[in-house]
Tab-separated table of C-alpha atoms in Angstrom:
chain	number	residue	atom	x	y	z
N	16	MET	CA	11.328	6.999	-0.449
N	17	LYS	CA	12.154	3.648	0.841
N	18	ILE	CA	9.544	1.662	1.382
N	19	ASN	CA	9.310	-1.879	3.051
N	20	ALA	CA	6.174	-4.404	4.045
N	21	ASN	CA	5.723	-2.007	7.312
N	22	THR	CA	5.192	0.793	5.533
N	23	ARG	CA	1.515	2.477	6.483
N	24	ILE	CA	-0.438	3.289	2.881
N	25	SER	CA	-1.678	6.342	4.243
N	26	GLU	CA	2.248	7.344	4.447
N	27	LEU	CA	2.351	6.193	0.462
N	28	ILE	CA	-0.484	8.420	-0.339
N	29	GLU	CA	0.883	10.605	1.629
N	30	ALA	CA	3.680	11.138	-0.567
N	31	ASP	CA	2.333	10.481	-3.537
N	32	MET	CA	-1.480	10.333	-4.778
N	33	ALA	CA	-1.280	9.041	-7.451
N	34	VAL	CA	-0.970	5.356	-5.427
N	35	ILE	CA	-4.167	4.920	-4.794
N	36	GLU	CA	-4.404	4.101	-8.907
N	37	VAL	CA	-1.695	2.489	-8.801
N	38	LEU	CA	-2.902	0.130	-5.635
N	39	ALA	CA	-6.092	0.506	-7.751
N	40	LEU	CA	-4.813	-1.467	-10.780
N	41	VAL	CA	-3.244	-4.098	-8.450
N	42	SER	CA	-5.846	-5.424	-7.057
N	43	LYS	CA	-9.664	-4.736	-7.015
N	44	PRO	CA	-10.519	-3.863	-3.507
N	45	PHE	CA	-7.774	-1.475	-2.906
N	46	LYS	CA	-10.052	1.163	-5.519
N	47	ARG	CA	-11.697	1.695	-2.062
N	48	LEU	CA	-9.105	3.855	-1.418
N	49	ARG	CA	-10.410	5.784	-3.594
N	50	ASN	CA	-13.063	7.033	-1.136
N	51	PRO	CA	-12.243	9.985	0.723
N	52	ILE	CA	-14.449	8.610	3.797
N	53	LEU	CA	-12.715	4.999	3.841
N	54	ARG	CA	-9.040	6.043	2.985
N	55	LYS	CA	-9.128	8.174	5.932
N	56	ILE	CA	-10.762	5.035	8.493
N	57	MET	CA	-8.037	2.527	6.450
N	58	ALA	CA	-4.907	3.799	4.887
N	59	PRO	CA	-3.631	4.806	8.334
N	60	ARG	CA	-4.255	1.459	10.260
N	61	ALA	CA	-3.176	-0.447	7.594
N	62	THR	CA	1.015	-1.502	6.138
N	63	ILE	CA	1.912	-2.675	2.767
N	64	ALA	CA	1.686	-6.465	4.084
N	65	GLU	CA	-1.871	-6.328	5.656
N	66	ALA	CA	-2.964	-4.335	2.685
N	67	ALA	CA	-1.746	-7.155	-0.364
N	68	LYS	CA	-3.120	-9.726	2.359
N	69	MET	CA	-6.380	-8.147	2.191
N	70	GLY	CA	-5.768	-7.543	-1.153
N	71	GLY	CA	-5.135	-11.023	-1.894
N	72	CYS	CA	-1.815	-10.471	-3.281
N	73	THR	CA	1.524	-9.851	-2.399
N	74	VAL	CA	4.311	-7.278	-1.190
N	75	GLU	CA	6.498	-7.459	-3.714
N	76	ALA	CA	3.535	-7.295	-6.558
N	77	ILE	CA	2.735	-3.834	-4.388
N	78	ALA	CA	6.484	-2.961	-4.769
N	79	THR	CA	7.121	-3.365	-8.019
N	80	ALA	CA	3.594	-1.694	-8.765
N	81	LEU	CA	5.165	1.535	-6.699
N	82	ARG	CA	8.842	1.764	-8.565
N	83	PRO	CA	7.743	3.204	-11.166
N	84	LEU	CA	6.063	6.701	-8.577
N	85	GLY	CA	9.459	6.301	-7.352
N	86	PHE	CA	9.410	3.696	-4.081
N	87	GLU	CA	12.210	1.338	-3.446
N	88	TYR	CA	11.660	-1.363	-1.575
N	89	GLU	CA	14.153	-2.611	0.756
N	90	GLY	CA	12.417	-6.259	1.418
N	91	LEU	CA	12.415	-6.560	4.712
N	92	VAL	CA	10.195	-9.590	6.255
N	93	THR	CA	7.697	-9.265	8.616
N	94	LYS	CA	6.720	-12.545	10.769
N	95	GLY	CA	3.447	-12.959	8.899
N	96	GLU	CA	5.545	-13.548	6.122
N	97	GLU	CA	7.978	-15.824	6.671
């Protein structure tokens, strides 16, 4: 699956549930995605760029962590990252 900074976290999880554990390893705040209720509320609203900001990491760190799961990062830059 091709992804970019504007891809929603919910789309990643729908493609592969292993995304939850991979993101939890990238940044401690992402461990909240393990909770089904919080995941249902937050994942559809947050993009990779927004999640990176909340998690205190970079979009590239998330993209690199997701690469082994078959996600291909396209590198689209959002206004907040310029």
